[in-house]
Amino acid sequence: MATFTFADSYKSAGLAPGPEIIRLRQDAFDKLRKGLDAERAVSLARLYFGLPTKKEPTWFRDAFSEQDPSFSMLENEREVAVLASCLLSAGLIDGVIAAGLAILTIEFGGNRRPLLERCNLISKAKEALQLISIKSRTHGNIGIDKLKDPIKKGDELASELAQQSDFNRVGELLNKSSNYYFTDIKNLTKEVRNILQPILLRLADIEEEVSMLWWHVGGWSRLLERPFSELDPALAATMAGIDLASLITKPPGPVAAQAILHRLISTGRKGKLSKVSIQDMVNAFPTDVYARINLGSRLKDIADICPALTALRLASEIGGENAWQATFYRDVGIDHNTSLLPLDLAMQIYRETHLVSMLD
């Protein structure tokens, strides 16, 4: 695992703790890094953006106060953001997918700013998710050439056994022969398993890619059963993001996800597409489709981190053309008129869907 230079992180945030504090923070950081999971990544992303946490992250506070009793999260928002950003950066390096997804869904296409912008964590998250996508679909060589022929020792013993008349020797040879055959079968099974593992992983990737390919070529919304080219841009972006996420079996999905969504949304449309607001997205979404999409049981817990899906959920639960807006602003802290380009909206929904599924 890479070592982080806390001094640089603090300096970029305009803070200057002493070397002893840096050492104490490093010890707690190393401990927290080992236990970083999806739930904690979401909490850290909230701290990095200065969003309120649903419940106090005592695991975070206790780890640092254990090393330094003077550590406090009260009126210490900037240092907390520094530590959260370092842990999120470490999570990205260690392959914690939820760390990258949480950062990008909270950011909401540039409509939210983190407390610390100089650490470039948003661009790091995008790059890290791409690297994870590539790595997760790289399974190495099949290794057929490593498959060895069974050892012939058991056959040699069987030949000697056929010529023996000494019952004691016969019993000894039978025991040795069975042991050799058992060892051969055990070794062969292990070698075959090692070869089949990457083959099965590749087959799973191919099945996923074929499903995406036919969906992409067809250009057909799976839920609405209509071509994307006939849909309003806001609705096309929404449905494309939901559809593609449902076809992915292994988040964060392929590197080409953004390109696929772009082609689906833009095909058959002239000129550059204008931005669409959250309100536009809700207005365009057919009310009878809400019951057919699985928004995930954990969506309510991370409403502020998943603004797009939360808007759809609230519109479906509260009803009315505009009745959901006040609740949306209260729960998410974003205005319903906030807008994104259709491609950014599609990617937002795609990532939000993955994040919720990882927490479910």
PDB file of N, CA and C in Angstrom, residues 191-236:
ATOM      1  N   GLU A 191      -4.854 -28.460 -10.883  1.00  0.00           N
ATOM      2  CA  GLU A 191      -4.378 -27.806 -12.103  1.00  0.00           C
ATOM      3  C   GLU A 191      -5.539 -27.431 -13.019  1.00  0.00           C
ATOM      4  N   VAL A 192      -6.523 -28.325 -13.133  1.00  0.00           N
ATOM      5  CA  VAL A 192      -7.696 -28.041 -13.971  1.00  0.00           C
ATOM      6  C   VAL A 192      -8.489 -26.875 -13.408  1.00  0.00           C
ATOM      7  N   ARG A 193      -8.630 -26.841 -12.071  1.00  0.00           N
ATOM      8  CA  ARG A 193      -9.346 -25.737 -11.436  1.00  0.00           C
ATOM      9  C   ARG A 193      -8.651 -24.404 -11.708  1.00  0.00           C
ATOM     10  N   ASN A 194      -7.338 -24.378 -11.629  1.00  0.00           N
ATOM     11  CA  ASN A 194      -6.587 -23.145 -11.891  1.00  0.00           C
ATOM     12  C   ASN A 194      -6.758 -22.674 -13.334  1.00  0.00           C
ATOM     13  N   ILE A 195      -6.950 -23.623 -14.249  1.00  0.00           N
ATOM     14  CA  ILE A 195      -7.152 -23.265 -15.654  1.00  0.00           C
ATOM     15  C   ILE A 195      -8.592 -22.809 -15.899  1.00  0.00           C
ATOM     16  N   LEU A 196      -9.545 -23.479 -15.252  1.00  0.00           N
ATOM     17  CA  LEU A 196     -10.951 -23.143 -15.465  1.00  0.00           C
ATOM     18  C   LEU A 196     -11.333 -21.789 -14.880  1.00  0.00           C
ATOM     19  N   GLN A 197     -10.670 -21.389 -13.794  1.00  0.00           N
ATOM     20  CA  GLN A 197     -11.032 -20.131 -13.128  1.00  0.00           C
ATOM     21  C   GLN A 197     -10.999 -18.938 -14.080  1.00  0.00           C
ATOM     22  N   PRO A 198      -9.873 -18.650 -14.764  1.00  0.00           N
ATOM     23  CA  PRO A 198      -9.870 -17.513 -15.697  1.00  0.00           C
ATOM     24  C   PRO A 198     -10.802 -17.715 -16.882  1.00  0.00           C
ATOM     25  N   ILE A 199     -11.018 -18.974 -17.303  1.00  0.00           N
ATOM     26  CA  ILE A 199     -11.932 -19.230 -18.415  1.00  0.00           C
ATOM     27  C   ILE A 199     -13.353 -18.834 -18.034  1.00  0.00           C
ATOM     28  N   LEU A 200     -13.775 -19.232 -16.832  1.00  0.00           N
ATOM     29  CA  LEU A 200     -15.129 -18.906 -16.368  1.00  0.00           C
ATOM     30  C   LEU A 200     -15.306 -17.399 -16.197  1.00  0.00           C
ATOM     31  N   LEU A 201     -14.262 -16.728 -15.695  1.00  0.00           N
ATOM     32  CA  LEU A 201     -14.337 -15.277 -15.539  1.00  0.00           C
ATOM     33  C   LEU A 201     -14.460 -14.590 -16.896  1.00  0.00           C
ATOM     34  N   ARG A 202     -13.707 -15.083 -17.864  1.00  0.00           N
ATOM     35  CA  ARG A 202     -13.792 -14.504 -19.205  1.00  0.00           C
ATOM     36  C   ARG A 202     -15.161 -14.749 -19.830  1.00  0.00           C
ATOM     37  N   LEU A 203     -15.708 -15.932 -19.618  1.00  0.00           N
ATOM     38  CA  LEU A 203     -17.036 -16.229 -20.147  1.00  0.00           C
ATOM     39  C   LEU A 203     -18.088 -15.302 -19.546  1.00  0.00           C
ATOM     40  N   ALA A 204     -17.973 -15.029 -18.234  1.00  0.00           N
ATOM     41  CA  ALA A 204     -18.918 -14.117 -17.583  1.00  0.00           C
ATOM     42  C   ALA A 204     -18.810 -12.720 -18.181  1.00  0.00           C
ATOM     43  N   ASP A 205     -17.571 -12.275 -18.442  1.00  0.00           N
ATOM     44  CA  ASP A 205     -17.370 -10.963 -19.057  1.00  0.00           C
ATOM     45  C   ASP A 205     -17.955 -10.921 -20.462  1.00  0.00           C
ATOM     46  N   ILE A 206     -17.758 -12.011 -21.209  1.00  0.00           N
ATOM     47  CA  ILE A 206     -18.273 -12.063 -22.581  1.00  0.00           C
ATOM     48  C   ILE A 206     -19.798 -12.024 -22.582  1.00  0.00           C
ATOM     49  N   GLU A 207     -20.432 -12.765 -21.688  1.00  0.00           N
ATOM     50  CA  GLU A 207     -21.896 -12.750 -21.604  1.00  0.00           C
ATOM     51  C   GLU A 207     -22.409 -11.348 -21.305  1.00  0.00           C
ATOM     52  N   GLU A 208     -21.736 -10.665 -20.373  1.00  0.00           N
ATOM     53  CA  GLU A 208     -22.129  -9.299 -20.030  1.00  0.00           C
ATOM     54  C   GLU A 208     -21.958  -8.376 -21.231  1.00  0.00           C
ATOM     55  N   GLU A 209     -20.824  -8.506 -21.925  1.00  0.00           N
ATOM     56  CA  GLU A 209     -20.543  -7.640 -23.070  1.00  0.00           C
ATOM     57  C   GLU A 209     -21.502  -7.900 -24.222  1.00  0.00           C
ATOM     58  N   VAL A 210     -21.864  -9.163 -24.450  1.00  0.00           N
ATOM     59  CA  VAL A 210     -22.821  -9.487 -25.517  1.00  0.00           C
ATOM     60  C   VAL A 210     -24.188  -8.876 -25.212  1.00  0.00           C
ATOM     61  N   SER A 211     -24.600  -8.957 -23.951  1.00  0.00           N
ATOM     62  CA  SER A 211     -25.883  -8.355 -23.558  1.00  0.00           C
ATOM     63  C   SER A 211     -25.875  -6.849 -23.814  1.00  0.00           C
ATOM     64  N   MET A 212     -24.768  -6.197 -23.428  1.00  0.00           N
ATOM     65  CA  MET A 212     -24.659  -4.753 -23.659  1.00  0.00           C
ATOM     66  C   MET A 212     -24.623  -4.437 -25.150  1.00  0.00           C
ATOM     67  N   LEU A 213     -23.922  -5.288 -25.918  1.00  0.00           N
ATOM     68  CA  LEU A 213     -23.802  -5.045 -27.362  1.00  0.00           C
ATOM     69  C   LEU A 213     -25.153  -5.084 -28.044  1.00  0.00           C
ATOM     70  N   TRP A 214     -25.962  -6.125 -27.780  1.00  0.00           N
ATOM     71  CA  TRP A 214     -27.265  -6.216 -28.427  1.00  0.00           C
ATOM     72  C   TRP A 214     -28.197  -5.102 -27.973  1.00  0.00           C
ATOM     73  N   TRP A 215     -28.110  -4.747 -26.708  1.00  0.00           N
ATOM     74  CA  TRP A 215     -28.914  -3.619 -26.202  1.00  0.00           C
ATOM     75  C   TRP A 215     -28.501  -2.330 -26.905  1.00  0.00           C
ATOM     76  N   HIS A 216     -27.199  -2.127 -27.060  1.00  0.00           N
ATOM     77  CA  HIS A 216     -26.678  -0.918 -27.696  1.00  0.00           C
ATOM     78  C   HIS A 216     -27.061  -0.878 -29.173  1.00  0.00           C
ATOM     79  N   VAL A 217     -26.888  -2.009 -29.875  1.00  0.00           N
ATOM     80  CA  VAL A 217     -27.223  -2.059 -31.299  1.00  0.00           C
ATOM     81  C   VAL A 217     -28.717  -1.835 -31.514  1.00  0.00           C
ATOM     82  N   GLY A 218     -29.514  -2.420 -30.629  1.00  0.00           N
ATOM     83  CA  GLY A 218     -30.959  -2.252 -30.766  1.00  0.00           C
ATOM     84  C   GLY A 218     -31.428  -0.841 -30.474  1.00  0.00           C
ATOM     85  N   GLY A 219     -30.708  -0.137 -29.573  1.00  0.00           N
ATOM     86  CA  GLY A 219     -31.098   1.230 -29.230  1.00  0.00           C
ATOM     87  C   GLY A 219     -32.505   1.308 -28.662  1.00  0.00           C
ATOM     88  N   TRP A 220     -32.868   0.303 -27.870  1.00  0.00           N
ATOM     89  CA  TRP A 220     -34.258   0.132 -27.421  1.00  0.00           C
ATOM     90  C   TRP A 220     -34.314   0.158 -25.900  1.00  0.00           C
ATOM     91  N   SER A 221     -35.160   0.997 -25.334  1.00  0.00           N
ATOM     92  CA  SER A 221     -35.328   1.055 -23.892  1.00  0.00           C
ATOM     93  C   SER A 221     -35.982  -0.220 -23.399  1.00  0.00           C
ATOM     94  N   ARG A 222     -35.339  -0.900 -22.451  1.00  0.00           N
ATOM     95  CA  ARG A 222     -35.843  -2.178 -21.958  1.00  0.00           C
ATOM     96  C   ARG A 222     -37.131  -2.004 -21.157  1.00  0.00           C
ATOM     97  N   LEU A 223     -37.244  -0.898 -20.429  1.00  0.00           N
ATOM     98  CA  LEU A 223     -38.429  -0.677 -19.596  1.00  0.00           C
ATOM     99  C   LEU A 223     -39.582  -0.048 -20.374  1.00  0.00           C
ATOM    100  N   LEU A 224     -39.262   0.924 -21.239  1.00  0.00           N
ATOM    101  CA  LEU A 224     -40.323   1.626 -21.974  1.00  0.00           C
ATOM    102  C   LEU A 224     -40.704   0.920 -23.264  1.00  0.00           C
ATOM    103  N   GLU A 225     -39.829  -0.002 -23.737  1.00  0.00           N
ATOM    104  CA  GLU A 225     -40.053  -0.712 -24.989  1.00  0.00           C
ATOM    105  C   GLU A 225     -40.295   0.257 -26.132  1.00  0.00           C
ATOM    106  N   ARG A 226     -39.410   1.240 -26.183  1.00  0.00           N
ATOM    107  CA  ARG A 226     -39.419   2.239 -27.257  1.00  0.00           C
ATOM    108  C   ARG A 226     -37.980   2.577 -27.599  1.00  0.00           C
ATOM    109  N   PRO A 227     -37.710   3.017 -28.824  1.00  0.00           N
ATOM    110  CA  PRO A 227     -36.339   3.386 -29.188  1.00  0.00           C
ATOM    111  C   PRO A 227     -35.909   4.656 -28.452  1.00  0.00           C
ATOM    112  N   PHE A 228     -34.656   4.708 -28.052  1.00  0.00           N
ATOM    113  CA  PHE A 228     -34.144   5.884 -27.341  1.00  0.00           C
ATOM    114  C   PHE A 228     -34.237   7.147 -28.202  1.00  0.00           C
ATOM    115  N   SER A 229     -34.110   7.006 -29.509  1.00  0.00           N
ATOM    116  CA  SER A 229     -34.131   8.170 -30.401  1.00  0.00           C
ATOM    117  C   SER A 229     -35.474   8.882 -30.395  1.00  0.00           C
ATOM    118  N   GLU A 230     -36.528   8.190 -29.956  1.00  0.00           N
ATOM    119  CA  GLU A 230     -37.860   8.810 -29.916  1.00  0.00           C
ATOM    120  C   GLU A 230     -38.170   9.441 -28.566  1.00  0.00           C
ATOM    121  N   LEU A 231     -37.293   9.245 -27.603  1.00  0.00           N
ATOM    122  CA  LEU A 231     -37.544   9.750 -26.259  1.00  0.00           C
ATOM    123  C   LEU A 231     -37.026  11.163 -26.090  1.00  0.00           C
ATOM    124  N   ASP A 232     -37.659  11.921 -25.209  1.00  0.00           N
ATOM    125  CA  ASP A 232     -37.158  13.221 -24.799  1.00  0.00           C
ATOM    126  C   ASP A 232     -35.727  13.031 -24.260  1.00  0.00           C
ATOM    127  N   PRO A 233     -34.784  13.957 -24.544  1.00  0.00           N
ATOM    128  CA  PRO A 233     -33.395  13.782 -24.098  1.00  0.00           C
ATOM    129  C   PRO A 233     -33.260  13.480 -22.607  1.00  0.00           C
ATOM    130  N   ALA A 234     -34.064  14.136 -21.774  1.00  0.00           N
ATOM    131  CA  ALA A 234     -33.993  13.889 -20.334  1.00  0.00           C
ATOM    132  C   ALA A 234     -34.413  12.461 -20.011  1.00  0.00           C
ATOM    133  N   LEU A 235     -35.477  11.989 -20.674  1.00  0.00           N
ATOM    134  CA  LEU A 235     -35.957  10.632 -20.437  1.00  0.00           C
ATOM    135  C   LEU A 235     -34.996   9.600 -21.033  1.00  0.00           C
ATOM    136  N   ALA A 236     -34.452   9.903 -22.192  1.00  0.00           N
ATOM    137  CA  ALA A 236     -33.496   8.986 -22.825  1.00  0.00           C
ATOM    138  C   ALA A 236     -32.278   8.789 -21.935  1.00  0.00           C
TER     139      ALA A 236
END
